XYZ file of C-alpha atoms in Angstrom:
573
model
C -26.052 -26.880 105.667
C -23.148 -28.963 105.844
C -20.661 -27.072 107.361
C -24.031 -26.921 110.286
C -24.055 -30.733 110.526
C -19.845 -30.793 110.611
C -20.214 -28.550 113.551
C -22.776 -30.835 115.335
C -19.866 -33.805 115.101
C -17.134 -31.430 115.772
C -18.964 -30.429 119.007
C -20.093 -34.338 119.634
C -16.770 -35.386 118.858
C -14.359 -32.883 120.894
C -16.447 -33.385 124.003
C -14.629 -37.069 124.118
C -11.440 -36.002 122.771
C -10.946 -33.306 125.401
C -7.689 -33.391 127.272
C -4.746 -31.543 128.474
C -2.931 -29.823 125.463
C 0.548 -30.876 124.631
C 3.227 -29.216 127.119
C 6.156 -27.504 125.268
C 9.175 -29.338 126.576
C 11.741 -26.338 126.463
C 9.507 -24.201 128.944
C 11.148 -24.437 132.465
C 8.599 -25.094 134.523
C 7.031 -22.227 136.708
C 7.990 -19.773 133.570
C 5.341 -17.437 132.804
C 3.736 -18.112 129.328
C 3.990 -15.553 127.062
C 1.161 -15.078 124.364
C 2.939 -14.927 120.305
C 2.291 -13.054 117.272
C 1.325 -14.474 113.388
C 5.194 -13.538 111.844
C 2.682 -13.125 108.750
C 0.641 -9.502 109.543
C -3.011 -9.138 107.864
C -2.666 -8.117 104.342
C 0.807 -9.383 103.516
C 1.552 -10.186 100.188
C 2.745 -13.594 99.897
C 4.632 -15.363 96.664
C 3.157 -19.338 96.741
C 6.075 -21.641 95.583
C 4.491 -25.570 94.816
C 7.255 -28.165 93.851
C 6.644 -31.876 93.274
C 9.259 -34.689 93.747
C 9.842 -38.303 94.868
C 11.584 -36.642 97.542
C 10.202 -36.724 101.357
C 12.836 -33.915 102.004
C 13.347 -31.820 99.222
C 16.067 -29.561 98.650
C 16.540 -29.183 94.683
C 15.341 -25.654 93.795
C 16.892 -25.317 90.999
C 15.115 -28.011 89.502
C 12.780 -26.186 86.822
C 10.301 -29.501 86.286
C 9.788 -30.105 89.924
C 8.282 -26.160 90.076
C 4.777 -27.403 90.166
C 3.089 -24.034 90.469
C 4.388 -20.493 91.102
C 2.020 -17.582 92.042
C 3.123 -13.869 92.436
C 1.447 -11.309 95.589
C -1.004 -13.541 96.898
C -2.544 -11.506 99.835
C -2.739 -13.065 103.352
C -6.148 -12.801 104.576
C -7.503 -11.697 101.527
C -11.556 -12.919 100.306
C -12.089 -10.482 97.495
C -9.892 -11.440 94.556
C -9.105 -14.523 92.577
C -11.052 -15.506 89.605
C -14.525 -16.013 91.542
C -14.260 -13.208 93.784
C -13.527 -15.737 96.961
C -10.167 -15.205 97.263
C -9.572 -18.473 95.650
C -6.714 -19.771 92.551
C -6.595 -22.648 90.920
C -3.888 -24.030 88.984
C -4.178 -27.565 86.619
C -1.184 -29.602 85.603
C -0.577 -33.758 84.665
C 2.285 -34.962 85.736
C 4.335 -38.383 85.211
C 4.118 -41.427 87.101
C 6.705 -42.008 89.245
C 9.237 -45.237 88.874
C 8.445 -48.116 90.594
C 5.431 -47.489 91.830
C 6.976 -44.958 94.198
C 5.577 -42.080 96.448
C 4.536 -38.437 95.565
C 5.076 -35.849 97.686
C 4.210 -32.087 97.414
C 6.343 -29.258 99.035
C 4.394 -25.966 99.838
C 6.544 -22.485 100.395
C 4.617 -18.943 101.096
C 7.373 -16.679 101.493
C 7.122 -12.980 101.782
C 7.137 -11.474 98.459
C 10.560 -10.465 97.538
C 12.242 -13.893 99.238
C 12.808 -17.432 97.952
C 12.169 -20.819 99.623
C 15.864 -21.694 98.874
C 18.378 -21.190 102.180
C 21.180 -21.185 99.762
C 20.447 -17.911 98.456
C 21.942 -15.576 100.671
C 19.773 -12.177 100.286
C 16.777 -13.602 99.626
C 16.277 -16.461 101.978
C 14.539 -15.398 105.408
C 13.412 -18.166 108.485
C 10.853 -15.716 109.535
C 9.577 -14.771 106.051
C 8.841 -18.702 104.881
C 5.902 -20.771 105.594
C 6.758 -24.501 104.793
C 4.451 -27.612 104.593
C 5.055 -30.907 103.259
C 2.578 -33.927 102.307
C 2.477 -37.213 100.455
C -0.170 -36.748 97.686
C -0.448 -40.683 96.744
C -2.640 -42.816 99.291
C -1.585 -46.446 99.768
C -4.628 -48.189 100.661
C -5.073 -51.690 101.133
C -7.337 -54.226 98.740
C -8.081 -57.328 100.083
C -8.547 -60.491 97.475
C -11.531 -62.850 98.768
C -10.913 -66.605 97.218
C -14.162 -67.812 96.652
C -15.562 -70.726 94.468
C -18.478 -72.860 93.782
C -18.124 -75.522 96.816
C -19.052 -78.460 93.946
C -17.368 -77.253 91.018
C -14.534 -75.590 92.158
C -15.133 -73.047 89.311
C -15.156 -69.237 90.047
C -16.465 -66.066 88.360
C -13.814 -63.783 89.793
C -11.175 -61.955 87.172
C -8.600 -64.407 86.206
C -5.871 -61.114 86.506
C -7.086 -61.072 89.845
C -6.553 -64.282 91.120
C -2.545 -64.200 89.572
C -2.180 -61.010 91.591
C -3.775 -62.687 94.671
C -1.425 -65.567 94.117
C 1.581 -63.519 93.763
C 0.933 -60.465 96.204
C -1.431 -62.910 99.036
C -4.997 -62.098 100.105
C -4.162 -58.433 101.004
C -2.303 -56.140 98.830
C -1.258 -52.598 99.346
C -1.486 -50.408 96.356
C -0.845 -46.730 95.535
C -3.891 -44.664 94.894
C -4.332 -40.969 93.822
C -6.991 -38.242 93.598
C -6.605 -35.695 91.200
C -8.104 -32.412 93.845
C -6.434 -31.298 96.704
C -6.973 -27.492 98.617
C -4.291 -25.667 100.107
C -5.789 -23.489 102.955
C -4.064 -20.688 104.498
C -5.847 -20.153 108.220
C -7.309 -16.724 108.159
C -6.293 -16.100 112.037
C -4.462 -13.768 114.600
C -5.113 -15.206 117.558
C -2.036 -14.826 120.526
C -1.817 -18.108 121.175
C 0.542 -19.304 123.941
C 3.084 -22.043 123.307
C 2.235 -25.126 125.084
C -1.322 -24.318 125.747
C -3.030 -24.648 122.132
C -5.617 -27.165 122.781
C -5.742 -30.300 120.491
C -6.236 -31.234 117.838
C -4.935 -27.744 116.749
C -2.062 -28.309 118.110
C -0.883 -30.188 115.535
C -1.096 -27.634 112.946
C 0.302 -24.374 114.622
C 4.183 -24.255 114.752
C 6.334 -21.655 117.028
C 9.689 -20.454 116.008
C 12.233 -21.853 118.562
C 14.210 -18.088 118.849
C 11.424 -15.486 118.562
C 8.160 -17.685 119.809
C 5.904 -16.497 117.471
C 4.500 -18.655 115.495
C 3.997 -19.219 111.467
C 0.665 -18.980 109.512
C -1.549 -22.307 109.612
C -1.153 -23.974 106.197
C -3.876 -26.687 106.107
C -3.756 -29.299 103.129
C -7.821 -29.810 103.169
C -9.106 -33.434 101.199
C -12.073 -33.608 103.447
C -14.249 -33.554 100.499
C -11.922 -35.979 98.707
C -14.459 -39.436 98.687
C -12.732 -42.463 98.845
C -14.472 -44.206 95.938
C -12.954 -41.181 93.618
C -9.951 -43.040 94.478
C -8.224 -44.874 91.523
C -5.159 -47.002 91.392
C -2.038 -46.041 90.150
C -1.057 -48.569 87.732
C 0.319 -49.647 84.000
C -2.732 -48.113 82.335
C -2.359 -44.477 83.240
C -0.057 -42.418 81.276
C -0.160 -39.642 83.767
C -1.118 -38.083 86.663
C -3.476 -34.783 86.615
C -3.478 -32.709 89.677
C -5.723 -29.762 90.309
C -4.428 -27.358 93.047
C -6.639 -24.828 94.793
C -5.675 -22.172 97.180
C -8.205 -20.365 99.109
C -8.078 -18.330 102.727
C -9.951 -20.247 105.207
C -11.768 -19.229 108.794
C -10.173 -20.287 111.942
C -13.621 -22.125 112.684
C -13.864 -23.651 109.675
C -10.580 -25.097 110.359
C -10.961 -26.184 113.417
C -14.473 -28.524 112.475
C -12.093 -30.262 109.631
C -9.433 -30.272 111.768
C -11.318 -32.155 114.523
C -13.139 -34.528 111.857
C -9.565 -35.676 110.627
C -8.285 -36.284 113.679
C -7.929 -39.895 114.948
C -8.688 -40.529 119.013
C -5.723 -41.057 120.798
C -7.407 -44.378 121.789
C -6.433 -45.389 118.573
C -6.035 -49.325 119.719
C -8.212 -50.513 116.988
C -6.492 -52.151 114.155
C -6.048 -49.984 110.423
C -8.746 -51.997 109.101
C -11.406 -50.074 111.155
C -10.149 -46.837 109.991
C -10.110 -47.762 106.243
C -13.848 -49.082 107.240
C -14.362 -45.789 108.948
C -13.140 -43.548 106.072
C -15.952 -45.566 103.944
C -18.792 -44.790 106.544
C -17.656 -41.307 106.218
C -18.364 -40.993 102.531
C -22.007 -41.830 103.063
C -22.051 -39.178 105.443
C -20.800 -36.681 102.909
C -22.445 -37.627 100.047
C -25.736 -37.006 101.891
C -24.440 -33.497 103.183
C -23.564 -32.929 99.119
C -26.357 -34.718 97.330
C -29.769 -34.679 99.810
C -31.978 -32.089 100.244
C -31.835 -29.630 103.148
C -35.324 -30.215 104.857
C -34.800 -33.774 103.721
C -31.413 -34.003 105.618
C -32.440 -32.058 108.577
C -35.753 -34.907 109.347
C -32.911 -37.427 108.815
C -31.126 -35.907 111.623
C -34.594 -35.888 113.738
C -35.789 -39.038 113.386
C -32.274 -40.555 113.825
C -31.951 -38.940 116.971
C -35.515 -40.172 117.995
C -34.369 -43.682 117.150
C -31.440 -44.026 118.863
C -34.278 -42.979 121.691
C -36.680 -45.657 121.029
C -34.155 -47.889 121.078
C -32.339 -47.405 124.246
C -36.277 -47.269 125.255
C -36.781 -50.661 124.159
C -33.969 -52.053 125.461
C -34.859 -50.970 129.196
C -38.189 -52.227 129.090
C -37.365 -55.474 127.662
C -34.967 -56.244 130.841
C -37.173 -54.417 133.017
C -40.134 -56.993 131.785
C -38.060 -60.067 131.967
C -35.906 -59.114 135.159
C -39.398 -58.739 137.163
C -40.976 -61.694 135.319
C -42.771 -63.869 138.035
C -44.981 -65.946 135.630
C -44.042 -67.269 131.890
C -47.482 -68.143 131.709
C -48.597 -67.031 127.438
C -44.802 -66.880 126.856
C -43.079 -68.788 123.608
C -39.995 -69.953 125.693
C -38.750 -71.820 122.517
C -38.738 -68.591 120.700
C -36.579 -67.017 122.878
C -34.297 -69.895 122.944
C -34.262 -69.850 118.816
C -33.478 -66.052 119.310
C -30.001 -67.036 121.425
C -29.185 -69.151 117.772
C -30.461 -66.619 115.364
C -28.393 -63.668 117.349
C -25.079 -66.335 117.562
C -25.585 -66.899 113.728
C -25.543 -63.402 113.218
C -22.180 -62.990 115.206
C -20.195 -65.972 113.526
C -20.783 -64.374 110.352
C -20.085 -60.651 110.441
C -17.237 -61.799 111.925
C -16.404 -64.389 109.122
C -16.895 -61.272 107.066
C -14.865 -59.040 108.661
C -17.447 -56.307 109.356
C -16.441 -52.782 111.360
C -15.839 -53.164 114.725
C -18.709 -51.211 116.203
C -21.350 -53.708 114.919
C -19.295 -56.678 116.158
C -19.498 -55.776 119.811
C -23.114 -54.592 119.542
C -24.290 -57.707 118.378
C -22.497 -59.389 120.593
C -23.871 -57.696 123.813
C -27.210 -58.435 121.922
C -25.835 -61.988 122.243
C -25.103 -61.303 126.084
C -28.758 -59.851 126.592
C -30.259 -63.121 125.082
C -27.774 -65.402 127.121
C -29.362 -63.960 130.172
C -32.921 -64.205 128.993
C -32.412 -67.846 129.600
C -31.820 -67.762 132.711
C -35.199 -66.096 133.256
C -37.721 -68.489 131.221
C -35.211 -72.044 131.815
C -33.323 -72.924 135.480
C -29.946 -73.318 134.940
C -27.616 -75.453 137.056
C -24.369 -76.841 137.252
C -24.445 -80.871 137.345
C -21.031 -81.197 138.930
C -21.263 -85.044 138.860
C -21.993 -86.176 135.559
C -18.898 -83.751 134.509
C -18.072 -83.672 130.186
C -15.475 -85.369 129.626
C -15.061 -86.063 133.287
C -13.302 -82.159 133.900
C -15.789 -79.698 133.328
C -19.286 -79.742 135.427
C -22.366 -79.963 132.768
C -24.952 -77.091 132.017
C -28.248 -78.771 132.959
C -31.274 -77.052 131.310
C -35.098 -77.448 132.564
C -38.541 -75.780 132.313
C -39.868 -73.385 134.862
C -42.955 -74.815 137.056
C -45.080 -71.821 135.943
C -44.458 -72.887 132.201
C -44.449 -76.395 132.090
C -47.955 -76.953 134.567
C -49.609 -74.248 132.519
C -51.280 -74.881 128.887
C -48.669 -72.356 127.450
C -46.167 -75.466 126.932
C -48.541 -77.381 124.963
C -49.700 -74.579 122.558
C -45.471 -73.499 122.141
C -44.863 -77.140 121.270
C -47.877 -77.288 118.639
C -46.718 -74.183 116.992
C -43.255 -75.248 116.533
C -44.781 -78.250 115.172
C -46.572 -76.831 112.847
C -43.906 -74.237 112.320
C -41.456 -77.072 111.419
C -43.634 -78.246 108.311
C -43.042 -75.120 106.833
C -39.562 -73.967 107.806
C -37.331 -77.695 107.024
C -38.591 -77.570 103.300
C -37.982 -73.910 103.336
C -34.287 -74.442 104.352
C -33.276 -77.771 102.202
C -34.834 -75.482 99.333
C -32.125 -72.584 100.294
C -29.254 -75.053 101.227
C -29.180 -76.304 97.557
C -29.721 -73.078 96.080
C -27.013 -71.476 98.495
C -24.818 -74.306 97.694
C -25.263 -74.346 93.548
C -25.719 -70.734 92.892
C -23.933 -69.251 95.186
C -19.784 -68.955 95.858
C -18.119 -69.268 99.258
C -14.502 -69.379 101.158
C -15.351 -72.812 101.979
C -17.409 -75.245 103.313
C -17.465 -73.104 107.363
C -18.206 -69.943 105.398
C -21.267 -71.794 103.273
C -22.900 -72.914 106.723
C -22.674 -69.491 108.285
C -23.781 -67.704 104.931
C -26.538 -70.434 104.221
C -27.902 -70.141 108.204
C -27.824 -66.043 107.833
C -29.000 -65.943 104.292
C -31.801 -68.269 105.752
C -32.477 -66.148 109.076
C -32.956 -63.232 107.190
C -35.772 -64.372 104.591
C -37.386 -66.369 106.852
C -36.344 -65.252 109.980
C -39.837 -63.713 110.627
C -41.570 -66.852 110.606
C -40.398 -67.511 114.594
C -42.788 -64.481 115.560
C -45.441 -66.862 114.759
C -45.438 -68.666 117.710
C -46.430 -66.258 119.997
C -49.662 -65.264 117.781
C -50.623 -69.435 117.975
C -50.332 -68.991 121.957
C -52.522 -65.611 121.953
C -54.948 -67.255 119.580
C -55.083 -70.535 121.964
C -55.328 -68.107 125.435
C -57.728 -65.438 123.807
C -55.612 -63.069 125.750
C -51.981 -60.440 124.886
C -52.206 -59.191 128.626
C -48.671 -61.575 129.179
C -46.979 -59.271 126.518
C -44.193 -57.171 126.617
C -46.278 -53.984 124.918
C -44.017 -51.275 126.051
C -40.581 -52.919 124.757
C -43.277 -53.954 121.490
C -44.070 -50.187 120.860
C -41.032 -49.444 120.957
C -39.414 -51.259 118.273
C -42.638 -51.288 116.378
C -42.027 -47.517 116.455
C -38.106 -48.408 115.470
C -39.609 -50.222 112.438
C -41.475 -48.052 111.222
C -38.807 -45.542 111.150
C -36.448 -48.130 108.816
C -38.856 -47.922 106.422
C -39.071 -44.282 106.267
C -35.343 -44.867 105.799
C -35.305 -48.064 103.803
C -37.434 -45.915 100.826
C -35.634 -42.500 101.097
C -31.973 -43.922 101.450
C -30.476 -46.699 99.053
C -30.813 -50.094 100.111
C -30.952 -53.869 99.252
C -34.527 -54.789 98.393
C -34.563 -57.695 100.904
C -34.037 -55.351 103.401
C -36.973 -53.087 102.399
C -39.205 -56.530 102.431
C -37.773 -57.428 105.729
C -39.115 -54.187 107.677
C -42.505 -54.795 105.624
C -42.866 -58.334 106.701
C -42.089 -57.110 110.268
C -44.820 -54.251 110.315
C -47.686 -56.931 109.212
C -46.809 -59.015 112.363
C -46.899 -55.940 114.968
C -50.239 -55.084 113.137
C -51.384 -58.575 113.486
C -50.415 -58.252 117.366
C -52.925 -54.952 117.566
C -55.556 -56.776 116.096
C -54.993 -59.173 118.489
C -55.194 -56.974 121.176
C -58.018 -55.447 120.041
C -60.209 -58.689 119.237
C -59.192 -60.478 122.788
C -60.126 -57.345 125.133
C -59.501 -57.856 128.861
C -62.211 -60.124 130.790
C -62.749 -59.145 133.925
C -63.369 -62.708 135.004
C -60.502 -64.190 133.652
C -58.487 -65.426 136.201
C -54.482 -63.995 135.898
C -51.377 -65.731 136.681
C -52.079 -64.994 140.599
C -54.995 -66.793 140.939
C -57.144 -63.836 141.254
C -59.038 -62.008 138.523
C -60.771 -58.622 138.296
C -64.369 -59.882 140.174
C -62.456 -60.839 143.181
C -60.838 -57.245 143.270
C -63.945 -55.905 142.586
C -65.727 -57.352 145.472
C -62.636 -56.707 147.964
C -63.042 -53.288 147.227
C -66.644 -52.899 148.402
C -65.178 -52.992 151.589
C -61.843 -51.070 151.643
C -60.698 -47.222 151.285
C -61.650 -45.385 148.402
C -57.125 -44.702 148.007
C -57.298 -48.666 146.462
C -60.200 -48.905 144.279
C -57.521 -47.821 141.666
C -56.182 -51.446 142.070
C -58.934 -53.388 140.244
C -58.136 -51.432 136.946
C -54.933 -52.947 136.544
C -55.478 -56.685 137.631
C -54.867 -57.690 134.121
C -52.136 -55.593 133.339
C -48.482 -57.689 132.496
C -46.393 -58.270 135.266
C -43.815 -55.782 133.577
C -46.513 -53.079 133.648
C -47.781 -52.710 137.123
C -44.067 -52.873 138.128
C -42.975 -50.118 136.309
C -46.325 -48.304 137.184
């Protein structure tokens, strides 16, 4: 099951990382290309020669404590033997830490069996006969210190070991980690590829002898299943360092899906941060291939492919609704002005917090789509005489005609009214309770935290306003339903997910408290049914349609049925 869902990414994935492979520089050009040969023939036996040093270049053989491991007749290609029957060795060892918090690195040598990895020894050194691979087996990652502190006390909870080390080392240090597991794979594969032509990320990986032009067996260090959080630091309290080595033969399309999932996108502008924050989401990803069930994980994969759906669904009907919005007419303009501030909330503080990248420019098109949504319920000029600060021309905001001479004004006022009894008291309450409870950066980082915090508990309470205006106009025909489905439907998928995966309680309340106001919208809908009498926002109702039609073509008598359908409806009808 999991190397299934790796493929589905692989394929995903190399679709946008296609391009040209990597031309071999010493080919004159027009020269015909020539396919190569593995210099290692199925079934060769193979001695495995594993030394670790300090050393990025290593070159001391003789050195009898920097043999690591050393395994006789290993044959290439071979999935029978080994102590599990896959083909597979393992070999355990703890090693000391090196001085000064140093680096790690392990040299890998297959030779044929008869030769040695040393070029010194004449006899029994070959070029063609030795497969050599090098790699740092420490991983420096970075851990950031946050300073936080009660705003009033000045008091803090954090480790006092930690805050010395954040004073000495600043608010980022970079620190030596190490994982005890790592795979050596051997690439199970023939193929006659041609120099210059392998396509990448593969290219990488496959190396061609400069004289003869075939090329060496694909050795493949594999910590794909290596989580992050199994990670620990290397540090004072560790008195050594265990290492568990495993070789096993490995498919060429095996190797190519970890291969492609380990490969960074040559658009690689963003900054290391994302990646480290990208090696994190990955380790969700793999935990669920390791830990869920099958059937479980597979209607994951459905209904987060149905989602993405819905939501590219909603998000075309909601500017398909507003864009052809004549009438605002049974429309809470105020709540989508208090939408612009909760979505610009939002922004300021992933970004405060330094969240991945990806969400940062969604929610700020989100930001973008609300923006423009007031242009469509407010008109917006430019008052280029009354300038601020005498240089730049003011932003004059004012109510449409259609909502300020309709009754729709006067019940979004009253609910906001009303609204406001509940909500100030509501916020003081979580100010003081943010402020005495709670640690922050500083006083910029309390407002943004409070104002989320805030948004998110009670955030729901701004959908009221729209049920006071149906319940004043006995009518939901002004509503978006289609883009309302939609995310209804969206909801109701986060809980499925909110109750199967792990997440923060308020979070499982929040999609809750969001289904019982779309079910209060059906009953709504249900209770005010459409009135055929009821005059619409064009001055004409279903009667006057009705009567029209007595003398017209049977092709419109279609038209009366949907007189008191939403402007957004009969357009995209």
């Amino acid at each position: 099951m999991g190397s299934c869902v790796i493929f589905i990414i692989w394929a995903i994935s190399s679709w946008f990382r296609r391009g040209p492979s990597t031309p071999d520089p010493s080919t004159p050009a027009g020269a015909p290309r020539v396919p190569s040969r593995n210099l290692f023939p199925k079934d060769t036996l193979m001695d495995l020669y594993v030394y670790v040093s300090q050393e990025e270049v290593f070159s001391d053989f003789n050195n009898t404590d920097a043999l690591f491991w050393f395994h006789r007749d290993l044959v290439y290609g071979d999935w029978t033997t080994g102590e599990d029957g896959d083909g597979c060795y393992q070999h355990y060892k703890e090693m000391d830490i090196p001085e000064q918090n140093g680096s790690l690195y392990i040299h890998l040598y297959f030779t044929k069996s008869g030769f040695h990895p040393d070029p010194k020894r004449k006899g029994q050194y070959r070029r063609l006969a030795t497969v050599h691979a090098t790699r740092m087996l420490n991983k420096y990652k970075r851990r950031k210190f946050l300073k936080t502190k009660n705003l009033l006390t000045g008091e803090t909870e954090a480790d006092p070991e930690m805050i010395k080390r954040a004073e000495s080392h600043g608010p980022v240090e970079i620190i030596s980690h190490w994982h005890p597991n790592l795979t050596i794979n051997m690439v199970d594969d023939h193929t006659a590829w041609v120099k210059g032509s392998v396509p990448p990320p593969l290219d990488q990986y496959v190396k061609f002898d400069a004289v003869s032009g075939d090329y060496y067996p694909i050795v493949y260090f594999n910590d794909y299943w290596n989580l992050q959080k199994d990670y620990y630091p290397i540090n004072e309290t560790l008195k050594s360092l265990p290492l568990r080595l495993s070789y096993c033969p490995l498919s060429l399309w095996r190797w190519q899906l970890y291969a492609a999932q380990n490969a960074r996108s040559p658009w690689n502008f963003l900054p290391e941060d994302t990646y480290e924050q990208s090696d994190e989401d990955q380790d969700s990803v793999k935990v669920a291939l390791l830990e869920t069930n099958p059937y479980l994980l597979g209607l994951t994969i459905v209904v987060s492919i149905v989602h993405s759906i819905f939501e590219f669904l909603a998000f075309k009907n909601d500017i398909q609704f507003w864009n052809s919005r004549q009438s605002l007419e049974g429309l809470s303009v105020r709540s989508i002005i208090f939408g612009v501030f909760q979505s610009l909330v939002v922004l300021l503080y992933i970004l405060d917090n330094e969240t991945n990248f990806v969400v940062q420019v969604s929610v700020f098109i989100g930001l973008l789509i609300d923006l423009w949504k007031i242009t469509k319920v407010m008109d917006v000029k430019l008052d280029r005489e009354n300038k601020f600060v005498g240089v730049f021309p003011r932003l004059v905001f004012k109510d449409k005609s259609t909502y300020v001479e309709s009754s729709t004004k006067i019940y979004d006022d009253m609910a906001f009214k009303y609204l406001s009894w509940l909500l100030y008291p509501l916020f003081g309450c979580y100010a003081v309770y943010s402020l005495l409870y709670v640690e922050h950066k500083g006083w910029y980082s309390w407002v943004l935290s409070m104002l989320y915090g805030f948004l998110l508990t009670f955030g729901f309470i701004t959908m009221t306003p729209q049920l006071f205006i149906n319940y004043k106009m006995k009518s939901v025909a002004h509503l978006p339903w289609r883009m309302l489905t939609y995310k209804a439907l969206n909801t109701f998928i986060d809980d499925l997910f909110a109750f199967v995966i792990k997440m923060p309680m308020m979070y499982r309340i929040g999609c809750l408290r969001d289904d019982v106001v779309f079910f209060i919208y059906l009953y709504q809908r249900w209770i005010y049914r459409v009135d055929p009498n009821r005059v619409n926002e064009f001055g004409t109702s279903g009667v006057d349609h009705a009567q029209n039609n007595t003398a017209a073509p049977a092709p419109d008598a279609a038209s009366a049925a949907i007189t008191d359908k939403p402007e957004g409806e009969k357009k995209n009808d």
